[in-house]
Coordinates of C-alpha atoms and ligand atoms in Angstrom, one line a residue:
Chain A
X20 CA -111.1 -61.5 3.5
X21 CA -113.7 -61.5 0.7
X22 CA -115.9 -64.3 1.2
X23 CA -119.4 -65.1 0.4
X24 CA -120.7 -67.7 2.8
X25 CA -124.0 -70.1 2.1
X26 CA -125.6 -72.4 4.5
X27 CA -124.0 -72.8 8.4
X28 CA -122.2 -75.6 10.2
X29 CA -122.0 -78.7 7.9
X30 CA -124.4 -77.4 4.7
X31 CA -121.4 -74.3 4.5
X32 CA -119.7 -73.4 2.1
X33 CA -117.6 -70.2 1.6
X34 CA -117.1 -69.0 -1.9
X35 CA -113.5 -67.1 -3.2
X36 CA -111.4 -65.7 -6.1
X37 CA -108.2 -67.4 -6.4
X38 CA -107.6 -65.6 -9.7
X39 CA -110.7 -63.7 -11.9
X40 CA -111.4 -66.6 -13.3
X41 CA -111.0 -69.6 -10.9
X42 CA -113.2 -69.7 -7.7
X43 CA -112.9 -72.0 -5.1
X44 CA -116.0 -73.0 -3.5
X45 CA -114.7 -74.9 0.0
X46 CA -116.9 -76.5 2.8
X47 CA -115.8 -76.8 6.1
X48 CA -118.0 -77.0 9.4
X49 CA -116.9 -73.7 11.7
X50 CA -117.6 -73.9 15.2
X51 CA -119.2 -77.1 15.7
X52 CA -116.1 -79.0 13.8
X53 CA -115.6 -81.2 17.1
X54 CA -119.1 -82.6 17.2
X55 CA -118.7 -83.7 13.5
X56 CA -114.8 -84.5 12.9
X57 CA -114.2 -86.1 16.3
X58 CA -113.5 -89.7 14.8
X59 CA -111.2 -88.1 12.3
X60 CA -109.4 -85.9 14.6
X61 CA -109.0 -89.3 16.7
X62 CA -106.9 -91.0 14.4
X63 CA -104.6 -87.9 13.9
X64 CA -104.1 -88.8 17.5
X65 CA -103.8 -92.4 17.5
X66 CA -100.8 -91.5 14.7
X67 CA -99.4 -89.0 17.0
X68 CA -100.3 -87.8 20.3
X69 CA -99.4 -84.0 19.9
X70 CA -101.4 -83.8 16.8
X71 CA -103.0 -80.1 17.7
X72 CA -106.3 -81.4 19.5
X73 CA -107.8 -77.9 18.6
X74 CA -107.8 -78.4 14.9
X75 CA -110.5 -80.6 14.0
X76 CA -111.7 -79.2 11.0
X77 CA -111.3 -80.1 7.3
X78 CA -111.4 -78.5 4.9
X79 CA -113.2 -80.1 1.0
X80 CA -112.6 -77.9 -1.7
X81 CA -114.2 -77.6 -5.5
X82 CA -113.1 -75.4 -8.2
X83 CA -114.7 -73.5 -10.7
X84 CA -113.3 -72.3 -13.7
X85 CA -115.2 -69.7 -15.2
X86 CA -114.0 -69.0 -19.2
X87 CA -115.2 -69.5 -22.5
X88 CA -116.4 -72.7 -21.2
X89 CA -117.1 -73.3 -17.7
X90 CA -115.6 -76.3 -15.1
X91 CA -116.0 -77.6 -11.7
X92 CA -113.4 -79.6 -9.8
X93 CA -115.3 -82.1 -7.8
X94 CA -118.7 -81.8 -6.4
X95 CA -118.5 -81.6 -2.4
X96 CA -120.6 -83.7 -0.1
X97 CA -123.8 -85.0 0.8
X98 CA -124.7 -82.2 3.2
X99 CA -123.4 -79.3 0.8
X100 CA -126.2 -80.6 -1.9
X101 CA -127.9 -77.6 -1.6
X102 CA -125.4 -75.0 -0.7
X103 CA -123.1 -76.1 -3.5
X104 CA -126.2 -75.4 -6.4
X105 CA -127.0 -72.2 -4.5
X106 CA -122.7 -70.8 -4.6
X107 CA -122.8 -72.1 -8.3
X108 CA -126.0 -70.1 -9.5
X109 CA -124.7 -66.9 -7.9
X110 CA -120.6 -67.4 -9.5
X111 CA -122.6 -68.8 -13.0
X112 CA -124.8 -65.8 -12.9
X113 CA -126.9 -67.3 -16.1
X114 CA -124.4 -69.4 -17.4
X115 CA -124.4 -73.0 -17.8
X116 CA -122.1 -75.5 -16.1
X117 CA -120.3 -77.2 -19.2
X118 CA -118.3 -79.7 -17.3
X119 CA -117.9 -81.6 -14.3
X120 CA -114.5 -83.1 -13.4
X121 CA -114.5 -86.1 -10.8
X122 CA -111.0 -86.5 -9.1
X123 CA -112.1 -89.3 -7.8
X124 CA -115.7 -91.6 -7.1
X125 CA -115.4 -90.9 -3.2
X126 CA -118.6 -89.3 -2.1
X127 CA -117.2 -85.9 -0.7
X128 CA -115.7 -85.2 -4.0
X129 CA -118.7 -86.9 -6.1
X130 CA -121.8 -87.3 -4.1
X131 CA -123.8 -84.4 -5.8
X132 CA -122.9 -85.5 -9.5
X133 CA -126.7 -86.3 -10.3
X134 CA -128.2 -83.0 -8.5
X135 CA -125.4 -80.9 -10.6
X136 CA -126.6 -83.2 -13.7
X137 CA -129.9 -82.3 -13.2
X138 CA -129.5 -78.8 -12.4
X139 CA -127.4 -78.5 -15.5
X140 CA -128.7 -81.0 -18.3
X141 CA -126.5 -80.5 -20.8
X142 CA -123.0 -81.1 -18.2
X143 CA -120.9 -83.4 -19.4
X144 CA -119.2 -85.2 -16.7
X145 CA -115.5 -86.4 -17.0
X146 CA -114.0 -88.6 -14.9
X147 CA -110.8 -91.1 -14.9
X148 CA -110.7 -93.6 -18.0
X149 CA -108.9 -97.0 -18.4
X150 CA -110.5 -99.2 -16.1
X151 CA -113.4 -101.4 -16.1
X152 CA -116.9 -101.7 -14.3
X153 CA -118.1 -98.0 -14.5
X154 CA -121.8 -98.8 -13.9
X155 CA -121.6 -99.5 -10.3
X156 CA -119.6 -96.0 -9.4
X157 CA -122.7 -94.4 -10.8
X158 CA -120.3 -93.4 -13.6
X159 CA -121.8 -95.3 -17.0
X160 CA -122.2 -92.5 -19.4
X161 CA -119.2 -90.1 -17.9
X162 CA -116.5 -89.3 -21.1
X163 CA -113.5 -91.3 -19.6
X164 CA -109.9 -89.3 -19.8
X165 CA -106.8 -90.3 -20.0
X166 CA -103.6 -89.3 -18.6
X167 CA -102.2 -86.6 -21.1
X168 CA -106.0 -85.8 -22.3
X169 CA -106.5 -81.9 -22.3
X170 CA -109.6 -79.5 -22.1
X171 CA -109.7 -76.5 -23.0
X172 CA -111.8 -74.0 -21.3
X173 CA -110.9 -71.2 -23.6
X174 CA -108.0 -68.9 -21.6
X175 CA -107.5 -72.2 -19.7
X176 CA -106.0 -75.5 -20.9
X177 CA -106.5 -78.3 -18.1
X178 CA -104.6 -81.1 -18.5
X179 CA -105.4 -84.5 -16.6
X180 CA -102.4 -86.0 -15.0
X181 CA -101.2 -89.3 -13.2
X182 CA -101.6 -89.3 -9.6
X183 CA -98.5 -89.8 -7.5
X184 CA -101.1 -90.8 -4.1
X185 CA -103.6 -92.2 -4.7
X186 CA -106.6 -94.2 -2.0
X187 CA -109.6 -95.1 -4.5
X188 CA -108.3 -96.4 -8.0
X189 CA -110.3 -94.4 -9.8
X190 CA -108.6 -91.1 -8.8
X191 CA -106.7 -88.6 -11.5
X192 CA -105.6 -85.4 -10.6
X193 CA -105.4 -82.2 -12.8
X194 CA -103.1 -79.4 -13.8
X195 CA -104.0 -76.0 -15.2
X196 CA -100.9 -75.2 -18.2
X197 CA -101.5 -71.4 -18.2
X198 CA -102.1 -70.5 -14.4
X199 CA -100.1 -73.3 -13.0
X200 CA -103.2 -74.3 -10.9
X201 CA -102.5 -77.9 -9.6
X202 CA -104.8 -80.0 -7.7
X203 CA -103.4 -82.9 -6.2
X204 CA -107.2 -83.9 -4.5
X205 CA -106.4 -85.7 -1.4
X206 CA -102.8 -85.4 -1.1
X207 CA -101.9 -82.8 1.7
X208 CA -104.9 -82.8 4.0
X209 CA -104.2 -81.2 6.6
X210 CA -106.6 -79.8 9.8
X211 CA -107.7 -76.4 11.5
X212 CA -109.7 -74.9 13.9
X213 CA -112.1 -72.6 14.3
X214 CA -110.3 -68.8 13.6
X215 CA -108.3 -70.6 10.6
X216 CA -111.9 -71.6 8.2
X217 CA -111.6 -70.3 4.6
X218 CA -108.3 -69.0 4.5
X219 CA -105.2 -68.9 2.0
X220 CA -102.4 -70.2 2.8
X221 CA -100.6 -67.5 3.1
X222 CA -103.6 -65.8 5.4
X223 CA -102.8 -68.4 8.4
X224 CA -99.6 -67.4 8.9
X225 CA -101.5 -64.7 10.4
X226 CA -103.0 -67.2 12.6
X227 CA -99.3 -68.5 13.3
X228 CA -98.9 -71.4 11.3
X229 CA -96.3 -71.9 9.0
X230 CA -94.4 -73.7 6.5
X231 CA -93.2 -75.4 9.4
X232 CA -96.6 -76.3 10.7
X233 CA -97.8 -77.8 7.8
X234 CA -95.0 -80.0 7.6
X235 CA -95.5 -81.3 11.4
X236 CA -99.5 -81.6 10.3
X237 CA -99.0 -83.8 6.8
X238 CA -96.4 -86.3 8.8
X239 CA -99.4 -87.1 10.9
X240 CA -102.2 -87.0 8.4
X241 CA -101.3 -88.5 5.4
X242 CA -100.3 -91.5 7.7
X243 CA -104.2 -92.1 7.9
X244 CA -104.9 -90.4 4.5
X245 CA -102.6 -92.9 2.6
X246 CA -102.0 -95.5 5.2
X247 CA -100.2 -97.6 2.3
X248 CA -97.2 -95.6 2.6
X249 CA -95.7 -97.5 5.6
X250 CA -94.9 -100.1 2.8
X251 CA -93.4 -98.0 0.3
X252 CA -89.5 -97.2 0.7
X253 CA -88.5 -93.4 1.5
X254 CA -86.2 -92.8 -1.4
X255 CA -88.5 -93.5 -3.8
X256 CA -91.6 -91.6 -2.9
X257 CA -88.8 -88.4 -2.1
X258 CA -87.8 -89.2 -5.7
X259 CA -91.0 -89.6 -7.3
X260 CA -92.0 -85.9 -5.7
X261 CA -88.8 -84.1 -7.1
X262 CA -89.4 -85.5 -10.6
X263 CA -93.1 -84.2 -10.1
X264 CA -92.1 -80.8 -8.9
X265 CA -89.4 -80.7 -12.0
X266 CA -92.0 -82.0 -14.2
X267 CA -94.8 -78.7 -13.3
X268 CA -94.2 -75.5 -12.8
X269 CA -96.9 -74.9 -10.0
X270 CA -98.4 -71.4 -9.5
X271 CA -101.7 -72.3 -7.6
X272 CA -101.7 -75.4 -5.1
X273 CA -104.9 -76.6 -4.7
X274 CA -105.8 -79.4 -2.4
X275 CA -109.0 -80.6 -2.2
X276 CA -108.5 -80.9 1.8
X277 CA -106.1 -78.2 2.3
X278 CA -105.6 -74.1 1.9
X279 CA -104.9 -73.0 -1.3
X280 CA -101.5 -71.6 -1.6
X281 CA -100.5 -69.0 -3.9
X282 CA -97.9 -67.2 -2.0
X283 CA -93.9 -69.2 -0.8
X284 CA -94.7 -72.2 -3.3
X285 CA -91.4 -73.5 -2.9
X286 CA -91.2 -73.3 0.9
X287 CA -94.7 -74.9 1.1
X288 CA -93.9 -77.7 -1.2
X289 CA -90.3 -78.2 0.1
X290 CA -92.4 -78.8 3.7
X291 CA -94.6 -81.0 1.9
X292 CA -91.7 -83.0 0.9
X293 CA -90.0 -83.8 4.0
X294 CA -93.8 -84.5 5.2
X295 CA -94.1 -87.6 2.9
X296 CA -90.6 -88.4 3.4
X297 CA -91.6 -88.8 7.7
X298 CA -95.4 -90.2 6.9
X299 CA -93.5 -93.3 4.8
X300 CA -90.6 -93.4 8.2
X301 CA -93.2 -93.3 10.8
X302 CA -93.6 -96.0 13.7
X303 CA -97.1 -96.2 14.5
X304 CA -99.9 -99.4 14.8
X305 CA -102.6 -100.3 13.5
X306 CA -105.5 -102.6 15.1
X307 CA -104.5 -105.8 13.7
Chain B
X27 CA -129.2 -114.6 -5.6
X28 CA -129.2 -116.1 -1.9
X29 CA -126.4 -118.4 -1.2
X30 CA -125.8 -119.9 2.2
X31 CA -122.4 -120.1 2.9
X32 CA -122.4 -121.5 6.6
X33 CA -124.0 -121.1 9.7
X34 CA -126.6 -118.7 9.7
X35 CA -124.3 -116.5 7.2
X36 CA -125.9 -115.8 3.2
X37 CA -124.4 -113.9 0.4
X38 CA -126.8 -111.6 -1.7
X39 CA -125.5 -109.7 -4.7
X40 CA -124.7 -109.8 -8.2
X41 CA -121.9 -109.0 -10.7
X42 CA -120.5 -107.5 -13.6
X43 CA -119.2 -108.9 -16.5
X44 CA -116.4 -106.3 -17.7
X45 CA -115.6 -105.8 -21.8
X46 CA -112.8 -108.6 -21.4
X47 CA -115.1 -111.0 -20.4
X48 CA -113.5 -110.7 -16.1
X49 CA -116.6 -110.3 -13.9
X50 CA -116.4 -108.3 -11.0
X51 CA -118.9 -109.6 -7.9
X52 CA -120.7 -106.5 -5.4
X53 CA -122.1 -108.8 -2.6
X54 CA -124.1 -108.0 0.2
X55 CA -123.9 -110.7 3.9
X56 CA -126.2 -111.0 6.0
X57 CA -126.4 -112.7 9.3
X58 CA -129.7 -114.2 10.7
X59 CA -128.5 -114.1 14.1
X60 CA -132.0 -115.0 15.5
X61 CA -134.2 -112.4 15.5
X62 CA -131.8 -109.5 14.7
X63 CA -130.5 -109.4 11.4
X64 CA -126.8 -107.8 11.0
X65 CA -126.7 -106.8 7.2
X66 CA -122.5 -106.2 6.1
X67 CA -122.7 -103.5 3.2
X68 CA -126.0 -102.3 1.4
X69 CA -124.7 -103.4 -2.2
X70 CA -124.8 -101.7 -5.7
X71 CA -127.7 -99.4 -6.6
X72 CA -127.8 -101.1 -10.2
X73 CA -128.6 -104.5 -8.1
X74 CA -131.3 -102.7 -6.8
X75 CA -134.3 -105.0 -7.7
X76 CA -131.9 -108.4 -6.8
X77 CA -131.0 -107.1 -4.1
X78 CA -134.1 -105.9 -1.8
X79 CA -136.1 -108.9 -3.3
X80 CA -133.8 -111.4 -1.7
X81 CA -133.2 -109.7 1.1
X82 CA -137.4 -109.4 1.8
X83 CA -137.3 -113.3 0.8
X84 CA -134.7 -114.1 3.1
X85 CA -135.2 -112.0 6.1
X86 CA -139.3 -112.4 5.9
X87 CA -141.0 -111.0 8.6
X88 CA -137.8 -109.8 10.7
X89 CA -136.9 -106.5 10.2
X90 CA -132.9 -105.9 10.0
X91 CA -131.5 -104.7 13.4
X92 CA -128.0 -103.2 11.6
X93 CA -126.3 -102.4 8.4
X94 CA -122.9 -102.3 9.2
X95 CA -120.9 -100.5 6.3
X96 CA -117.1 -101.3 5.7
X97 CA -116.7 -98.1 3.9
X98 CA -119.0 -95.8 2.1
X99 CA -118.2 -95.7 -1.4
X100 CA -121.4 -96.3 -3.7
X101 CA -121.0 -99.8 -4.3
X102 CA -121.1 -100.4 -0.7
X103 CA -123.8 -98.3 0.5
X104 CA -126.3 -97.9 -3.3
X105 CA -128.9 -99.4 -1.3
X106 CA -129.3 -97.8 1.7
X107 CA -132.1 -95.8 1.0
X108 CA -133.9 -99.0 -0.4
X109 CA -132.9 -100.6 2.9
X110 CA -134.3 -98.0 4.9
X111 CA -137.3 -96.9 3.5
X112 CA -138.6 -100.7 3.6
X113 CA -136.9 -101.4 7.3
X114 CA -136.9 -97.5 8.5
X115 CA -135.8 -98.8 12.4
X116 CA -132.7 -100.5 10.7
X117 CA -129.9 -99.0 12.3
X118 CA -126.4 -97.9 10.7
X119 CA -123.0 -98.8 12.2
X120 CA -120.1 -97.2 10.1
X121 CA -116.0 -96.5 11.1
X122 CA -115.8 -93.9 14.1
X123 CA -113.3 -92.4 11.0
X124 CA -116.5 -92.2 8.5
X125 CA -117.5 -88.5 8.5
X126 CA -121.3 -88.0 8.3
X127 CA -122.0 -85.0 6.8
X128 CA -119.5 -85.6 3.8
X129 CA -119.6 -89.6 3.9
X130 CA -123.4 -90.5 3.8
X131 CA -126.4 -90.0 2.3
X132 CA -127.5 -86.3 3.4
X133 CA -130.6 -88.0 4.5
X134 CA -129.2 -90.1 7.0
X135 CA -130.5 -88.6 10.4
X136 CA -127.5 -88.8 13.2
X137 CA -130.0 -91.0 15.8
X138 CA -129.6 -93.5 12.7
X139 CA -125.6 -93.6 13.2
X140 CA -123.7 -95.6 15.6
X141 CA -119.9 -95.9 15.1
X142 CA -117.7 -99.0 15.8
X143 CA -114.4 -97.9 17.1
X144 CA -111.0 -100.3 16.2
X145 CA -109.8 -102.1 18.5
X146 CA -113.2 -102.6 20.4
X147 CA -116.2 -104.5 20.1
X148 CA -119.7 -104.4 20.5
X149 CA -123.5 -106.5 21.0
X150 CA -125.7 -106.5 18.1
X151 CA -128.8 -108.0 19.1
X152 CA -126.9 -110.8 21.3
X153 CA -124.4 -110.8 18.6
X154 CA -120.5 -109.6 19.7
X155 CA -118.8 -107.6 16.4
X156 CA -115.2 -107.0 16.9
X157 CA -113.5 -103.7 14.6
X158 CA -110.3 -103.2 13.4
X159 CA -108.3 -100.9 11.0
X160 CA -108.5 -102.1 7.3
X161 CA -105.3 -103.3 6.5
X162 CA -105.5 -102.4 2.7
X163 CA -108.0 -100.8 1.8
X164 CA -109.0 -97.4 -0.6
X165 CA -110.8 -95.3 1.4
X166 CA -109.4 -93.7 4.9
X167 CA -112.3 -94.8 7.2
X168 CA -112.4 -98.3 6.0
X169 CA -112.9 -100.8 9.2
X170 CA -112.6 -104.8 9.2
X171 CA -115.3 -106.3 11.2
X172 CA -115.5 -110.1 13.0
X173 CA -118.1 -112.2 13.8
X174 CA -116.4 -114.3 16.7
X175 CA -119.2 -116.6 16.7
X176 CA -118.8 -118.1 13.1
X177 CA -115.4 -116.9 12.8
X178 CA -116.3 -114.7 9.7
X179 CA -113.8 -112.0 8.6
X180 CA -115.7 -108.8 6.4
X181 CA -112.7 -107.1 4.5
X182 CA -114.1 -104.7 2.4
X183 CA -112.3 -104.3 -1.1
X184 CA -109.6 -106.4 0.5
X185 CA -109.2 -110.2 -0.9
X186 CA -111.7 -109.7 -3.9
X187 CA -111.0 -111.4 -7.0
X188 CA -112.1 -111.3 -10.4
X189 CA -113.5 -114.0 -12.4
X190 CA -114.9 -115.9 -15.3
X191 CA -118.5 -116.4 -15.6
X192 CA -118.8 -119.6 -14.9
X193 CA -117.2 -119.4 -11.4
X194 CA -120.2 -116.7 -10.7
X195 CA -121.8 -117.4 -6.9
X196 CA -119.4 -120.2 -6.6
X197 CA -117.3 -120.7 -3.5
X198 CA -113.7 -121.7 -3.2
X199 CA -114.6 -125.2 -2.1
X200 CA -117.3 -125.5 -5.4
X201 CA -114.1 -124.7 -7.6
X202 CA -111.9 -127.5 -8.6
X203 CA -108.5 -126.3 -7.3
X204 CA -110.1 -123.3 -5.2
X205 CA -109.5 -119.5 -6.7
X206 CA -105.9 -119.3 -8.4
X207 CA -103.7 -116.3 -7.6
X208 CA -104.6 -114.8 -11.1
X209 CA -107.9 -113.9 -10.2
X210 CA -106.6 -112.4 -7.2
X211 CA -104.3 -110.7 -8.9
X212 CA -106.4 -109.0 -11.1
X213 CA -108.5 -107.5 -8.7
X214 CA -105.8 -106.1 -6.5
X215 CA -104.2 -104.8 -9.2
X216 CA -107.0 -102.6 -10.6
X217 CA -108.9 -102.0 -7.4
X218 CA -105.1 -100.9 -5.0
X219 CA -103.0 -98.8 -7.5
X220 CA -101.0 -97.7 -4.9
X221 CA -99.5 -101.5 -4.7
X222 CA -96.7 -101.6 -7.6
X223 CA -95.2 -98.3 -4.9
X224 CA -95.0 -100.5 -2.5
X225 CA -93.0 -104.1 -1.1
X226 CA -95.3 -107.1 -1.2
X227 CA -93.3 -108.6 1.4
X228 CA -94.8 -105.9 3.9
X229 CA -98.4 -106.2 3.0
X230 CA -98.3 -109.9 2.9
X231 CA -96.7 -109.5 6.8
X232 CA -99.2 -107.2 7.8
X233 CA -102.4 -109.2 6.0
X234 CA -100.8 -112.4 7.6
X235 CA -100.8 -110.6 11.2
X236 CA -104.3 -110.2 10.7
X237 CA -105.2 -113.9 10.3
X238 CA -102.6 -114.6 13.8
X239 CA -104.7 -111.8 15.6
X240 CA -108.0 -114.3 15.1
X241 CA -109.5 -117.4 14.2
X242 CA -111.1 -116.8 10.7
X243 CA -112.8 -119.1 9.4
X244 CA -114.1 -117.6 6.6
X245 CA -113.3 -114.5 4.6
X246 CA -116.0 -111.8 2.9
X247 CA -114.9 -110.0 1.0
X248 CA -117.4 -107.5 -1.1
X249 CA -115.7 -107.9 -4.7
X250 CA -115.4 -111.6 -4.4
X251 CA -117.7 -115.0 -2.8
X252 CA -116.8 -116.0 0.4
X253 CA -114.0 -118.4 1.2
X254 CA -114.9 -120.7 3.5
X255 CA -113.0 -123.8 2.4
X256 CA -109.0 -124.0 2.1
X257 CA -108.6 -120.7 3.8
X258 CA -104.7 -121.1 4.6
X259 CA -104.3 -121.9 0.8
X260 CA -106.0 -118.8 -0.2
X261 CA -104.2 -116.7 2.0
X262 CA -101.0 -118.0 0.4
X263 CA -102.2 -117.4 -3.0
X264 CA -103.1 -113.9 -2.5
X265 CA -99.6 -113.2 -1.0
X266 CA -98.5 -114.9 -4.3
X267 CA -100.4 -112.5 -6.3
X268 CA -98.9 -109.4 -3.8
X269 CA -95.5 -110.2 -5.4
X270 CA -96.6 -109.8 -8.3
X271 CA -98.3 -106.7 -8.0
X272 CA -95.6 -104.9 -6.1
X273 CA -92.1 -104.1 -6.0
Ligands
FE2_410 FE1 -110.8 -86.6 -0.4
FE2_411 FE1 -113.6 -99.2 -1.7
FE2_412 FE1 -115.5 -101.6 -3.3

């Protein structure tokens, strides 16, 4: 695996090539995962009891596209405020940061926005358009984008699309036309342990997961990810994925809480499927 | 602004008045509780100077015990730092779900956190808190908390509303004919996108099975002034506005 790492336990983040041109840069805490993820990890539980009690990791991911013009998905969190700058300078080599994308205002995907701005003055931060009240997400002089609204890096053409699951309202996710890169931020979060950290999809089958696997694991966490879904009705959400799988041809799947997967797309995504389909069937409680 | 709403429970916080004129409130409770102040969110960091002025004015010599967080997106927690520097023993109690080192402030030491658990409850200074799950909600991690001593619900995003100016820091009962379902529905719509996905009939089941659990007696919410008159009537109305929101 070729991996640069920065910082240890919850500063760390590990820096990889998905293609020569698109890094990701992904945090997640190693050994000490239980110590930090425990509450998290709980709730899998509380959703089902043979949720994997040895994967209690997570994984948050940012992108960088390096091209003509240069782009980072998301920001990380509070605790990756220095590693994140550090991973950047080394990929960036020189270069300027021209743009910051914000899936979404939560603070593991936005909490470093002013370090990066002040890092990089002359970043111009982008971020979801067509709502109201900007000032008090921090976001008052972000260029606001609309679903459809392109930019173009050069070799890459990024397109900002609707976003089938959303939590916050102020959430967009993004689609690459030329590499097929999609990032669907929090949908598909799934959890791993300690011998599984930084790895491709593709690379924990080695570890024996499995198509399979990561169908078992998003049945139980996107019940807590998008806890909304026990209202919505089956048929539609399986409906609203196969017109979103017919409406992009994806090449890269990149999650911001999940392994990127550039290998058996269509067995991944067909497991992703049936996942939603059982997170919007499932019988658990909630404390009323 | 300081506005006692009843017992020994204020609101603190301001608003914004969006381009069509619809103001959205941030608000910040606090209850006295004799000697131990319990702070419910930390409030918008562009309320900043509002904020930690009334908050010195109201609590005057008695440091805060606990700022409990619903959730920690920025307009809930944009004055922690504030909060902390000028009452540094203050402690933090956030969702057992809330991850630290991705969820708050890097500075936040871990002796500083203590995590409220749904389902359970807990002492604050003499003070019992009960937790439970948000019911809607936009961040995973997002915990309802009761105060079973004034009966008072803190939900978060949940039951916000959006209004005109005029109705700024005015409470249900200071309104003629309390807060109609169309400010209700404005809010929900725009803050829960997930909601026209989804039946209305469900989440108004599942809000509704909140209010059987408990007896609330007043609702405070962060995006909107606490109800603390017609409750029942309010509850109604937002289930009216669910309908028209989702499917
Ligand atoms: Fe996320
Ligand atoms: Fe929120
Ligand atoms: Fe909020």
């Amino acid at each position: 695996m070729n991996i640069k790492i920065y910082g240890e336990g919850i500063s760390r983040v590990g820096v990889r090539q998905i293609t020569p041109q698109i890094y990701l840069i992904s945090h997640c805490v190693g050994k000490a995962a239980a110590d930090f993820n425990g509450g998290f990890a709980a709730d899998f539980a509380r959703i089902n009891p043979n949720f994997d009690p040895s994967a209690n990791d997570i994984i948050y991911n940012s992108y960088l596209f390096v091209d003509e013009r240069t782009l980072l998905i998301d920001t990380l969190g509070p605790a990756q405020h220095g590693t994140i700058l550090e991973a950047l300078h080394d990929i960036l080599d020189g270069r300027s940061l021209d743009y910051l994308w914000i899936s979404h205002t939560e603070l593991p995907h936005a909490a470093n926005t002013a370090s990066l701005r002040r890092a990089h003055p002359n970043l111009q931060v982008l971020t979801v358009g067509g709502h109201d009240h900007y000032e008090i997400h921090g976001f008052e002089d972000a260029r606001l984008l609309d679903y459809g609204d392109t930019i173009e890096l050069g070799k890459h053409e990024l397109e900002i699309i609707k976003p089938m699951f959303v939590d916050h309202a102020l959430t967009q996710w993004i689609y690459e036309r030329k590499t097929g890169f999609m990032c669907p931020v929090d949908w598909a979060l799934n959890a791993h342990n300690e011998h599984q950290c930084f790895r491709f999809m593709h690379e924990m089958e080695e570890t024996g997961y499995s198509p399979e696997r990561f169908m078992h694991d998003i049945s139980v966490t996107n019940c807590v990810v998008f806890p909304w879904l026990r209202w919505a009705d089956p048929d539609q959400i399986v409906a609203a994925i196969d017109a979103f799988y017919a409406k992009y041809d994806i090449r890269i799947f990149a999650p911001s809480h999940a392994q990127v997967i550039v290998r058996d797309i269509p067995e991944y995504l067909a497991a992703l499927r049936e996942a939603m389909r059982r997170v919007v069937t499932a019988k658990y409680d909630l404390v009323y | 602004m300081i506005r006692h709403v009843a017992h020994d429970l204020y609101q603190l916080g301001e608003s914004e008045t969006g381009k069509d004129g619809w103001c959205e409130a941030v608000r910040v409770y606090v209850l006295l509780n004799d000697g131990c102040p319990l702070i419910f969110d930390a409030g918008s960091h562009i309320h900043r100077g509002p904020i930690m002025k009334d908050l010195v004015e109201l609590l005057g010599e008695t440091a805060p015990g606990y700022v409990f967080l619903t959730h920690t997106e920025l307009p809930h927690t944009g004055n922690l730092s504030a909060i902390s520097k000028t009452w540094p023993e203050a402690k933090f109690v956030i969702s057992s779900a809330i991850l630290p080192h991705v969820e708050m402030p890097w500075w936040v030491k871990g002796e500083q956190i203590q995590y409220g658990h749904a389902g359970s409850s807990e002492t604050y200074g003499n003070r019992r808190i009960s937790f439970s799950d948000a019911i809607l909600k936009d961040q995973p991690g997002t915990h309802w908390m009761f105060d079973e001593k004034t009966g008072v619900l803190f939900t978060a995003d949940a039951f916000g509303y959006l209004f005109p100016q005029t109705a700024d820091q005015k409470f249900d009962d200071e309104l003629e004919d309390g807060i109609p379902a169309e400010w209700s529905r404005r809010y929900h719509e725009s803050a829960f996108r997930f909601l026209p996905m989804v039946s209305g009939e469900k989440v108004s089941a599942d809000l509704r099975r909140v209010f059987a659990a408990r007896d609330v007696k007043i609702i405070a919410p962060t995006h909107g002034n606490a109800v603390r008159g017609n409750i029942n009537r309010f509850i109604d109305r937002v289930s009216l506005a669910m309908q028209g929101i989702c499917q």
